[in-house]
Short mmCIF file of N, CA, C and O in Angstrom, two decimals:
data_model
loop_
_atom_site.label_atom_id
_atom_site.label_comp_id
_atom_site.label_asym_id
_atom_site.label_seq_id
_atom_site.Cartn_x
_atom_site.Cartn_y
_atom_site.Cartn_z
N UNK A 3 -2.51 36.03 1.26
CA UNK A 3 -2.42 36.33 2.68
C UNK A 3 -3.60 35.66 3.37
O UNK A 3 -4.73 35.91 2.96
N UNK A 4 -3.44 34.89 4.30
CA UNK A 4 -4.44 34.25 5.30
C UNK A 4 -5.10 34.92 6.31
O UNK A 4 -6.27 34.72 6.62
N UNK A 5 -4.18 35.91 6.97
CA UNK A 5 -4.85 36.85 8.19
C UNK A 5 -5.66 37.95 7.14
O UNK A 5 -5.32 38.54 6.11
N UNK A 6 -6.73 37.92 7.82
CA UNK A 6 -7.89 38.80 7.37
C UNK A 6 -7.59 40.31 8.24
O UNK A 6 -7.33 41.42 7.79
N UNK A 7 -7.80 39.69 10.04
CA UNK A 7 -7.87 40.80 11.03
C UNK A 7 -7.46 40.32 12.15
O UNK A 7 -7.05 39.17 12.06
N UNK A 8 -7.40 40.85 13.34
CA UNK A 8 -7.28 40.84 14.51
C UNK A 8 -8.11 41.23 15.13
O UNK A 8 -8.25 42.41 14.79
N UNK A 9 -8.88 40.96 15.97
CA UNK A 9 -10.00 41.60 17.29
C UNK A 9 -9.49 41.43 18.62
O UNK A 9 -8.86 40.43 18.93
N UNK A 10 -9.74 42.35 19.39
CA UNK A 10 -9.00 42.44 21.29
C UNK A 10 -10.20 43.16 21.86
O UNK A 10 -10.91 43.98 21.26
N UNK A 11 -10.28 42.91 22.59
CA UNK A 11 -11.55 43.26 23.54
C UNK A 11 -11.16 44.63 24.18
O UNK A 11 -10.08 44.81 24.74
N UNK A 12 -12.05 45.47 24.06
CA UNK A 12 -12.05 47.14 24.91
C UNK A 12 -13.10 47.56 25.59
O UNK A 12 -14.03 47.21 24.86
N UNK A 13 -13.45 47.97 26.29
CA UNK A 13 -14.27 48.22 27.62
C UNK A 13 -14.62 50.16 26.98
O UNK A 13 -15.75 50.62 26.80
N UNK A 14 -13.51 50.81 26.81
CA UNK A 14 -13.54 51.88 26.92
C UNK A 14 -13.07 52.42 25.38
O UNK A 14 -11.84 52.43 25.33
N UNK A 15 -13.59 52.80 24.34
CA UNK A 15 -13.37 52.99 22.96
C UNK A 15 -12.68 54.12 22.88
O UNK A 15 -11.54 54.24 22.41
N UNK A 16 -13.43 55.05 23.38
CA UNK A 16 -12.18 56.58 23.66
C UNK A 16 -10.82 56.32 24.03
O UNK A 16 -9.80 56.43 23.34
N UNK A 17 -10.97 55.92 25.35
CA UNK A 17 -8.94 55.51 25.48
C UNK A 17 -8.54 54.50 24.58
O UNK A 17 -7.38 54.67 24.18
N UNK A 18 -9.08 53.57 24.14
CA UNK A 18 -8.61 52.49 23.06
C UNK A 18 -8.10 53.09 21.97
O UNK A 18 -6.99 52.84 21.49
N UNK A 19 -8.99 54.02 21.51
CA UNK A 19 -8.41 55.16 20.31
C UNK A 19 -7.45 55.97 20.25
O UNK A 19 -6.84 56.29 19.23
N UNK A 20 -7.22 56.42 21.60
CA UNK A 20 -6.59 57.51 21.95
C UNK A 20 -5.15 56.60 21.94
O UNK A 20 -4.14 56.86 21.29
N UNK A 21 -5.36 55.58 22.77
CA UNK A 21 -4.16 54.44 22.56
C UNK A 21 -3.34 54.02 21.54
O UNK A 21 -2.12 54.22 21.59
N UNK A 22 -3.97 53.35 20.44
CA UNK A 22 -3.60 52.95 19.14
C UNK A 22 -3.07 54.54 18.26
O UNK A 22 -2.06 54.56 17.55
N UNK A 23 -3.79 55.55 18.44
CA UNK A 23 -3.45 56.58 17.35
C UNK A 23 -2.32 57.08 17.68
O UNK A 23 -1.57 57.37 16.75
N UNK A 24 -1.86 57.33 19.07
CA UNK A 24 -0.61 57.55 19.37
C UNK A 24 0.35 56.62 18.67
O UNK A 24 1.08 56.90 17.72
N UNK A 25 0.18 55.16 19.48
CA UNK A 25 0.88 54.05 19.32
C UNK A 25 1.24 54.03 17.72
O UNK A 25 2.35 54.44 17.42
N UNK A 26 0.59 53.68 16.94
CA UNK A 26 0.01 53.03 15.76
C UNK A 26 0.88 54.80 14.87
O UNK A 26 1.65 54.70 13.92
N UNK A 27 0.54 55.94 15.38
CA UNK A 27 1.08 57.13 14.54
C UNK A 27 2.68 56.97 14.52
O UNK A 27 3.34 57.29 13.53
N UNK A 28 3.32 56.36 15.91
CA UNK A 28 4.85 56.36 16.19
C UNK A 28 5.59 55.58 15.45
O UNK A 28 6.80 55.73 15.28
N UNK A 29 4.61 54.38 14.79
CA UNK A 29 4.79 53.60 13.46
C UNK A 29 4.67 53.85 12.13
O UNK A 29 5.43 53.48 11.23
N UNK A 30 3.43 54.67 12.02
CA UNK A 30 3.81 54.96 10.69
C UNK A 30 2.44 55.13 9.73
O UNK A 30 2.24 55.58 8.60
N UNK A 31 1.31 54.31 11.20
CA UNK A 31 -0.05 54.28 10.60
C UNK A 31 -1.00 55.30 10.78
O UNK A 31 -0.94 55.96 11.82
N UNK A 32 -1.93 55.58 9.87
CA UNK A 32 -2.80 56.37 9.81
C UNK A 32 -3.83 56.17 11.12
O UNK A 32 -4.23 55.09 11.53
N UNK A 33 -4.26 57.96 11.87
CA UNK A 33 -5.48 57.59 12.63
C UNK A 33 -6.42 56.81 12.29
O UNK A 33 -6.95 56.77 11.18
N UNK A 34 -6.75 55.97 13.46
CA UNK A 34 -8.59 55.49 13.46
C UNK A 34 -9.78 56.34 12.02
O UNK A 34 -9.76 57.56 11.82
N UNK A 35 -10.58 55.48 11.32
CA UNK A 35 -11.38 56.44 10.97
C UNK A 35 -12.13 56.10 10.87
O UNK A 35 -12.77 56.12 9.83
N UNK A 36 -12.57 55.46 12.19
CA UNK A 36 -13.78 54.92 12.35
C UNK A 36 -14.78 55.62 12.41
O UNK A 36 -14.30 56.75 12.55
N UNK A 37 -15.96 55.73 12.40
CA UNK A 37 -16.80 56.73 12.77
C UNK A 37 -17.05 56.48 14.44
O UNK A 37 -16.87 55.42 15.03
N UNK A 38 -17.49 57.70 15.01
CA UNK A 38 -17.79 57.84 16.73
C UNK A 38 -18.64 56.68 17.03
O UNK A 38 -18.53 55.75 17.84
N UNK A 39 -19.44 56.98 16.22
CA UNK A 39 -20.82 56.25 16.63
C UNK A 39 -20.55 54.62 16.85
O UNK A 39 -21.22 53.92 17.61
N UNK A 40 -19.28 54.08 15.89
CA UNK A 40 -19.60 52.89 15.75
C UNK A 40 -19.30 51.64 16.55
O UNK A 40 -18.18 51.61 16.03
N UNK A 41 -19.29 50.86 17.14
CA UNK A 41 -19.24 49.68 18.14
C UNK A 41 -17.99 49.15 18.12
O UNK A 41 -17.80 48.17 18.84
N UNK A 42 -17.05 49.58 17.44
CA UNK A 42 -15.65 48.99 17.16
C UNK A 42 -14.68 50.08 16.46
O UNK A 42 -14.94 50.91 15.59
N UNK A 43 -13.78 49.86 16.97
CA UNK A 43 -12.57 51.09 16.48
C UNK A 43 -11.87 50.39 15.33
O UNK A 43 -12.22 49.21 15.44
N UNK A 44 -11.16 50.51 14.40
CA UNK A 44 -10.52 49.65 13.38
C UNK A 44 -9.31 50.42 12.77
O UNK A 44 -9.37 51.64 12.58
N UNK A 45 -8.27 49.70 12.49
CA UNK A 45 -7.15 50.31 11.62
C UNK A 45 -6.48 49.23 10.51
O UNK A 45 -6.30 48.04 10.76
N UNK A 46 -6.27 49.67 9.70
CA UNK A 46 -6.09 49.13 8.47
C UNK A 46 -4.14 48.79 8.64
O UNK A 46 -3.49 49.84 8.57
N UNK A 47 -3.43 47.72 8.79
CA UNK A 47 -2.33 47.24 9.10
C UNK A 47 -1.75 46.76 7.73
O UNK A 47 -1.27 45.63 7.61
N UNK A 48 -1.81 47.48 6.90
CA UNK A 48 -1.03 47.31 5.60
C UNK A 48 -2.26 45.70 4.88
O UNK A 48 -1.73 44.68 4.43
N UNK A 49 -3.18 45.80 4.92
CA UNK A 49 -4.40 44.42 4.41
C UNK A 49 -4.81 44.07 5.46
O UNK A 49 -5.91 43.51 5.35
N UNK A 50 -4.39 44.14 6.60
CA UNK A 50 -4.68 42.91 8.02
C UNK A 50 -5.55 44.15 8.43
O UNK A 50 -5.11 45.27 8.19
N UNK A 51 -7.22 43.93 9.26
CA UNK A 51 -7.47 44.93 9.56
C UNK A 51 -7.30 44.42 11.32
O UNK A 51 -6.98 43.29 11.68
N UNK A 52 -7.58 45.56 12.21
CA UNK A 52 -6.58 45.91 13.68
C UNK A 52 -7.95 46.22 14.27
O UNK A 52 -8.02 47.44 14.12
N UNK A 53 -9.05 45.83 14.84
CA UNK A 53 -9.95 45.89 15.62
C UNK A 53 -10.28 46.09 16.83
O UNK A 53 -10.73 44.98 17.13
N UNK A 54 -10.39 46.80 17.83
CA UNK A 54 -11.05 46.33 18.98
C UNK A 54 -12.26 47.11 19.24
O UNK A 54 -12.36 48.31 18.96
N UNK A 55 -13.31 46.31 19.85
CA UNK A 55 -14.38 46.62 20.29
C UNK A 55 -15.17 45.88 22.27
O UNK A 55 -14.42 45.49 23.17
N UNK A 56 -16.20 45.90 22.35
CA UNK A 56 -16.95 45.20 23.42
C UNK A 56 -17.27 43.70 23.04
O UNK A 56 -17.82 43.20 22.06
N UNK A 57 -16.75 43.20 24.12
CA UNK A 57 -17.21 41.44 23.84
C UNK A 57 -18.87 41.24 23.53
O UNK A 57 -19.84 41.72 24.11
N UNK A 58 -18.79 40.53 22.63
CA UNK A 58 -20.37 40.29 22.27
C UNK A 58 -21.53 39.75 23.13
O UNK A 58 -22.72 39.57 22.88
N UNK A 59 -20.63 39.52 24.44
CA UNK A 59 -21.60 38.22 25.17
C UNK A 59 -22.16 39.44 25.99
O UNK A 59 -23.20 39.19 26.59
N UNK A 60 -21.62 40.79 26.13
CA UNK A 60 -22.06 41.94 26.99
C UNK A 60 -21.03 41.56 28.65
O UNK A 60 -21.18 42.10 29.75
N UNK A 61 -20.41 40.88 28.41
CA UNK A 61 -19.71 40.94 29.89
C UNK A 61 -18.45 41.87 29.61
O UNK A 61 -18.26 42.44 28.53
N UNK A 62 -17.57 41.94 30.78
CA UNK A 62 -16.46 43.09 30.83
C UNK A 62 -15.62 42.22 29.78
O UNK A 62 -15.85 41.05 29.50
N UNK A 63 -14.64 43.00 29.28
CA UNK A 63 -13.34 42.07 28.35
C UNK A 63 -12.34 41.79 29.69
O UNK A 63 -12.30 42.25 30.83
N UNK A 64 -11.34 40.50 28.74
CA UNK A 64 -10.26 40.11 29.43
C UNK A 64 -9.16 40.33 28.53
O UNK A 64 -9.51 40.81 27.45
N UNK A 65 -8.20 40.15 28.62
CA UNK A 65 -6.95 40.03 28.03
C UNK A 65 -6.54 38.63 28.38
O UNK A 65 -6.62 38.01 29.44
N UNK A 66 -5.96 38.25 26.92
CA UNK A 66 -4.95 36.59 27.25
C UNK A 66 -4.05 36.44 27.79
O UNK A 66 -3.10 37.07 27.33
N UNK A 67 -3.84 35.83 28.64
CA UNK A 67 -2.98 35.21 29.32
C UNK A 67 -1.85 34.40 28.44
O UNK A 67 -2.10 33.23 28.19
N UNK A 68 -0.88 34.85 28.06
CA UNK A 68 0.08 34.44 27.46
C UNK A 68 0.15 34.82 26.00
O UNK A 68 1.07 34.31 25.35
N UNK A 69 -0.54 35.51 25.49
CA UNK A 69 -1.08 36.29 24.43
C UNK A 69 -0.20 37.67 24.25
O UNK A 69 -0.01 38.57 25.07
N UNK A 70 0.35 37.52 22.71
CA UNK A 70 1.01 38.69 22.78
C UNK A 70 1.13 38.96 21.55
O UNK A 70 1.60 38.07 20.85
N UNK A 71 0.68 40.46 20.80
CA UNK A 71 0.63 40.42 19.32
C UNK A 71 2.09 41.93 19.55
O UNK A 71 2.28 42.90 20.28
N UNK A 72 2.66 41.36 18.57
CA UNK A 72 4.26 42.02 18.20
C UNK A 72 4.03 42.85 16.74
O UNK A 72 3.74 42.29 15.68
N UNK A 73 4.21 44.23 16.90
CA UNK A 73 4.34 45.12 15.45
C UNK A 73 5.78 45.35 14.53
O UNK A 73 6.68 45.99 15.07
N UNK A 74 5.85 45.14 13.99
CA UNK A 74 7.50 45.72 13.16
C UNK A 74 7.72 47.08 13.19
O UNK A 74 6.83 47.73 12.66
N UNK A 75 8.47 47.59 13.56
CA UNK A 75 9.04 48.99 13.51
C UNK A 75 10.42 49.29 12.75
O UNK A 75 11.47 48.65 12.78
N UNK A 76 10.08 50.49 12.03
CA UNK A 76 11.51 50.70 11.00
C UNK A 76 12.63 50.91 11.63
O UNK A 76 13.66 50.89 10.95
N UNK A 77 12.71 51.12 12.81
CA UNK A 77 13.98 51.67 13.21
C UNK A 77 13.72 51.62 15.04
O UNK A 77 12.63 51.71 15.62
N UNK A 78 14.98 51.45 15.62
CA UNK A 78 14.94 51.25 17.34
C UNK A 78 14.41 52.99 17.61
O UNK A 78 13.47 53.12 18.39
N UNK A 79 14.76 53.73 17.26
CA UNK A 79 13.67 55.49 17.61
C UNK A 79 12.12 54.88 17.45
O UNK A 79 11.25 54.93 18.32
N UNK A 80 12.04 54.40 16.38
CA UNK A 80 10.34 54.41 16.09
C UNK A 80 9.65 53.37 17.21
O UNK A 80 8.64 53.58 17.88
N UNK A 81 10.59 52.06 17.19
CA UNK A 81 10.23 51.23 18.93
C UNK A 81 10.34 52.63 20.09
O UNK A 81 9.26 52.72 20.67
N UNK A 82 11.03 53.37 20.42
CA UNK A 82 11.25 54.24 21.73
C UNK A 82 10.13 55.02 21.42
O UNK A 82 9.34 54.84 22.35
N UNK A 83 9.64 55.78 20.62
CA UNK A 83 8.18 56.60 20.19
C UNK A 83 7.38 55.57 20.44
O UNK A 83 6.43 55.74 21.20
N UNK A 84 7.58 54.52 19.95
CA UNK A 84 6.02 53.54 20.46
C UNK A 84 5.65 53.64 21.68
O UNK A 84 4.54 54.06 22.01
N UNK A 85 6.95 53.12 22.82
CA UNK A 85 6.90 52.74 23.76
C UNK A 85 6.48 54.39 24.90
O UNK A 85 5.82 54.47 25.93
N UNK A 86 7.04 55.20 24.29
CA UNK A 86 6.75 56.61 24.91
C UNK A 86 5.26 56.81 24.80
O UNK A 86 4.47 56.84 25.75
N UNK A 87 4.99 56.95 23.51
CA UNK A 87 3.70 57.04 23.34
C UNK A 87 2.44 56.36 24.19
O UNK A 87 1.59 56.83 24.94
N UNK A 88 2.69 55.24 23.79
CA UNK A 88 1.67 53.95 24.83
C UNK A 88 1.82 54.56 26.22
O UNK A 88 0.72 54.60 26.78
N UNK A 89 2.56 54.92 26.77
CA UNK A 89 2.88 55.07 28.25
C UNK A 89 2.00 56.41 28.43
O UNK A 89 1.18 56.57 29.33
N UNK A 90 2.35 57.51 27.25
CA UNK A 90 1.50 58.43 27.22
C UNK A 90 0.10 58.86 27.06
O UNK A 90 -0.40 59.96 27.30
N UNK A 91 -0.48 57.69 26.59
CA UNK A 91 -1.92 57.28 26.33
C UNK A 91 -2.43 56.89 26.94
O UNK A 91 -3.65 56.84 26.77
N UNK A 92 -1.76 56.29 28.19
CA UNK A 92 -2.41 54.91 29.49
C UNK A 92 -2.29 53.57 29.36
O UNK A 92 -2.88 52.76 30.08
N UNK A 93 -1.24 53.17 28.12
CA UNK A 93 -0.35 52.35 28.34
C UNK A 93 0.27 52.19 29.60
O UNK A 93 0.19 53.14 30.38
N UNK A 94 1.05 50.89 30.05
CA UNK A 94 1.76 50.58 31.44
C UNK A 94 2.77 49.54 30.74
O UNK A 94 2.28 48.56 30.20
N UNK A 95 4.25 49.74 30.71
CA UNK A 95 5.28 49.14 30.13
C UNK A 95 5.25 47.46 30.60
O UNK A 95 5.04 47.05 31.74
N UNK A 96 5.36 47.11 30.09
CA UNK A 96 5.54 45.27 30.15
C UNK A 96 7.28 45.29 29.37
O UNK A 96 7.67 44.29 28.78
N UNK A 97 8.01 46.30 29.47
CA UNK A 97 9.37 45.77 29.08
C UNK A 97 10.15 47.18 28.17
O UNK A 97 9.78 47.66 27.11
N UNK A 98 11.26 47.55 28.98
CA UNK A 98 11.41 48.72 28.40
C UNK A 98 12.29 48.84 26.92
O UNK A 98 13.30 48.13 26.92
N UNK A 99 12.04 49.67 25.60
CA UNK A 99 13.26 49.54 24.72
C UNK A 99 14.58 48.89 25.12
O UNK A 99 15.07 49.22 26.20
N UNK A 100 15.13 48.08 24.42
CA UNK A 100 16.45 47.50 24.64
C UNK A 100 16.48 46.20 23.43
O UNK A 100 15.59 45.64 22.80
N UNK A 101 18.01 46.05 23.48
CA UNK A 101 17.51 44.46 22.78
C UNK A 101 17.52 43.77 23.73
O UNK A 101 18.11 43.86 24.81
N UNK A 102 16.51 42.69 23.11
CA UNK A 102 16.48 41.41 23.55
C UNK A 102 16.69 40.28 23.44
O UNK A 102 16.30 39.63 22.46
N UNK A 103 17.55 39.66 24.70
CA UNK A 103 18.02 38.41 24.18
C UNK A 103 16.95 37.21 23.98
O UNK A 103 17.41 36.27 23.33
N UNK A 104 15.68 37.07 24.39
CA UNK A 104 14.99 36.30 24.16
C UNK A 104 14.75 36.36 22.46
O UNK A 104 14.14 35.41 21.96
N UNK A 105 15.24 37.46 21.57
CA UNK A 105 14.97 37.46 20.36
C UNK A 105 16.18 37.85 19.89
O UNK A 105 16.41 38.89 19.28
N UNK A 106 16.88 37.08 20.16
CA UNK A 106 18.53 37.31 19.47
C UNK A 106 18.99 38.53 18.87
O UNK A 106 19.53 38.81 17.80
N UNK A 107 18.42 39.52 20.38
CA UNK A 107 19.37 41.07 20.45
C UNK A 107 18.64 41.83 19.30
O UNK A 107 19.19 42.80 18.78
N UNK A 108 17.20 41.34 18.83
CA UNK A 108 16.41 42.40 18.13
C UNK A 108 16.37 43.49 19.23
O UNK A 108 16.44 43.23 20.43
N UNK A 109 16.24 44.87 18.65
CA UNK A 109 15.45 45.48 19.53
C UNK A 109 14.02 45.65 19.71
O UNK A 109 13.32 45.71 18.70
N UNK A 110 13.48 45.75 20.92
CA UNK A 110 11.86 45.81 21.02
C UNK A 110 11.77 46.65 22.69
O UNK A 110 12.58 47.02 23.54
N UNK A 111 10.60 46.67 22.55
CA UNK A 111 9.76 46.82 23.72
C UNK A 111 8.57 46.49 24.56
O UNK A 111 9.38 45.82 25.20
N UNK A 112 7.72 46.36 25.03
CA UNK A 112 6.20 45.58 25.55
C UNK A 112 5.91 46.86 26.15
O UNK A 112 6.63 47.82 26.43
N UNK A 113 4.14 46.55 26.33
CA UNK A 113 3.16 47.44 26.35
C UNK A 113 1.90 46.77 27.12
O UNK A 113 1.80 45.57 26.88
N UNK A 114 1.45 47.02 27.52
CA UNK A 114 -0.34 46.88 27.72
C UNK A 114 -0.58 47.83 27.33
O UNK A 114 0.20 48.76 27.55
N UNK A 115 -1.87 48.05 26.52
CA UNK A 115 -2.78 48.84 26.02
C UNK A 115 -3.81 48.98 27.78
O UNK A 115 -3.77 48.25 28.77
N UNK A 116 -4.73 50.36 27.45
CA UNK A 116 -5.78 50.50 28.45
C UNK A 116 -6.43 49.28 28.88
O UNK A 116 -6.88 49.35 30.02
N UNK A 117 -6.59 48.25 28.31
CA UNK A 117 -7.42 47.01 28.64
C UNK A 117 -6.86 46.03 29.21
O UNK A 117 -7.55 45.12 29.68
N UNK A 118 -5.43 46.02 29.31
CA UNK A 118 -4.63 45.39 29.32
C UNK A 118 -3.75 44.03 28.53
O UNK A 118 -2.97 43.18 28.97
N UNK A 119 -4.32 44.31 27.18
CA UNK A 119 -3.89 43.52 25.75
C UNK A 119 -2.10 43.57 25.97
O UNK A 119 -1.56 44.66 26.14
N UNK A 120 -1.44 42.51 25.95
CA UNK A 120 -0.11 42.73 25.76
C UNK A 120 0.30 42.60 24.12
O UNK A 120 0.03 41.70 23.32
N UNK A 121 1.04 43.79 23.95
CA UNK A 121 1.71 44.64 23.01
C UNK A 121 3.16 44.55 22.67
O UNK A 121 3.82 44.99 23.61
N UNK A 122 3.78 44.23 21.86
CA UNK A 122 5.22 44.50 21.70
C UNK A 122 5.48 44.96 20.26
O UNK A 122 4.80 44.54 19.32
N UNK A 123 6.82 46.12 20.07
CA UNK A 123 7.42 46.75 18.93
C UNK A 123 8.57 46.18 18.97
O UNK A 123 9.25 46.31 19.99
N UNK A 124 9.10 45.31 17.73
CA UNK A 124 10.50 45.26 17.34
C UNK A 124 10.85 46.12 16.33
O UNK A 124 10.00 46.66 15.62
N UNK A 125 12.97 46.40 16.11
CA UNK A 125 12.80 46.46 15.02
C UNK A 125 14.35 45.69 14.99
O UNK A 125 15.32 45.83 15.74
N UNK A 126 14.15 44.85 13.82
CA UNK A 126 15.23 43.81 13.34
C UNK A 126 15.04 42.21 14.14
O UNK A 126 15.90 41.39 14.47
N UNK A 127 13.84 42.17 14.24
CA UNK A 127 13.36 40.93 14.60
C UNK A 127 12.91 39.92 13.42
O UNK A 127 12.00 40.07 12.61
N UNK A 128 13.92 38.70 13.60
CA UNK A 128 14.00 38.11 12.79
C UNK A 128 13.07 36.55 13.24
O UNK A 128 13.64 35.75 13.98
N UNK A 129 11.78 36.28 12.77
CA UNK A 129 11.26 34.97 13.12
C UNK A 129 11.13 33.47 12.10
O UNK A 129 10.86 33.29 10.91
N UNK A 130 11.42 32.68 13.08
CA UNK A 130 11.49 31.63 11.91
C UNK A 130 12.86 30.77 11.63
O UNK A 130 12.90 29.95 10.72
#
């Protein structure tokens, strides 16, 4: 496996947490166990580790512009729990459950996280 991790920039670590553990629980993953104290939140993505923390340079974070990291979900319920969830955390929908034809009628959904990281859950998304 080549991917090590992922890092996304967060301003605010409490809602970032509060974000992902919802999100990330509607999937299937274990809470954060990060410790409080520490400068970065982290979750373990089956080997890939799932990071976000404060940009190093000390300025505010941004989110990418055209940037979009996509999770697998077992089943179109477990996409609708994602998408509930995120919304419930301070998530803001970028695209509601449904399939999509941009992905040949997988089902999915989109997300911003608190920071505004764009987010998407499929399930039966086939790439490649």
């Amino acid at each position: 496996m080549l991917l090590k991790s992922i890092r996304l920039g967060s301003d605010d670590l409490a809602k970032t947490r509060a974000f992902y553990d919802a999100t990330f629980g509607a999937l299937g993953v274990a809470e954060c166990s990060t410790p409080e104290q520490y400068p970065i939140v982290m979750w373990d993505l089956g080997g890939v580790k799932f990071l976000l923390g404060p940009a190093r340079d000390g300025q505010p974070c941004t989110f990418a512009n055209g940037g979009t990291i996509i999770f697998e979900a077992d089943s179109e319920d477990a996409v609708k729990a994602w998408h509930a969830a995120g919304l419930a955390s301070g998530g803001t929908s970028e695209g509601e459950p449904e399939a999509k034809p941009q992905a040949r009628g997988a089902f999915g959904a989109y997300l911003r996280d608190p920071d505004g990281n764009k987010l998407g859950a499929y399930f039966g998304l086939q790439m490649g």
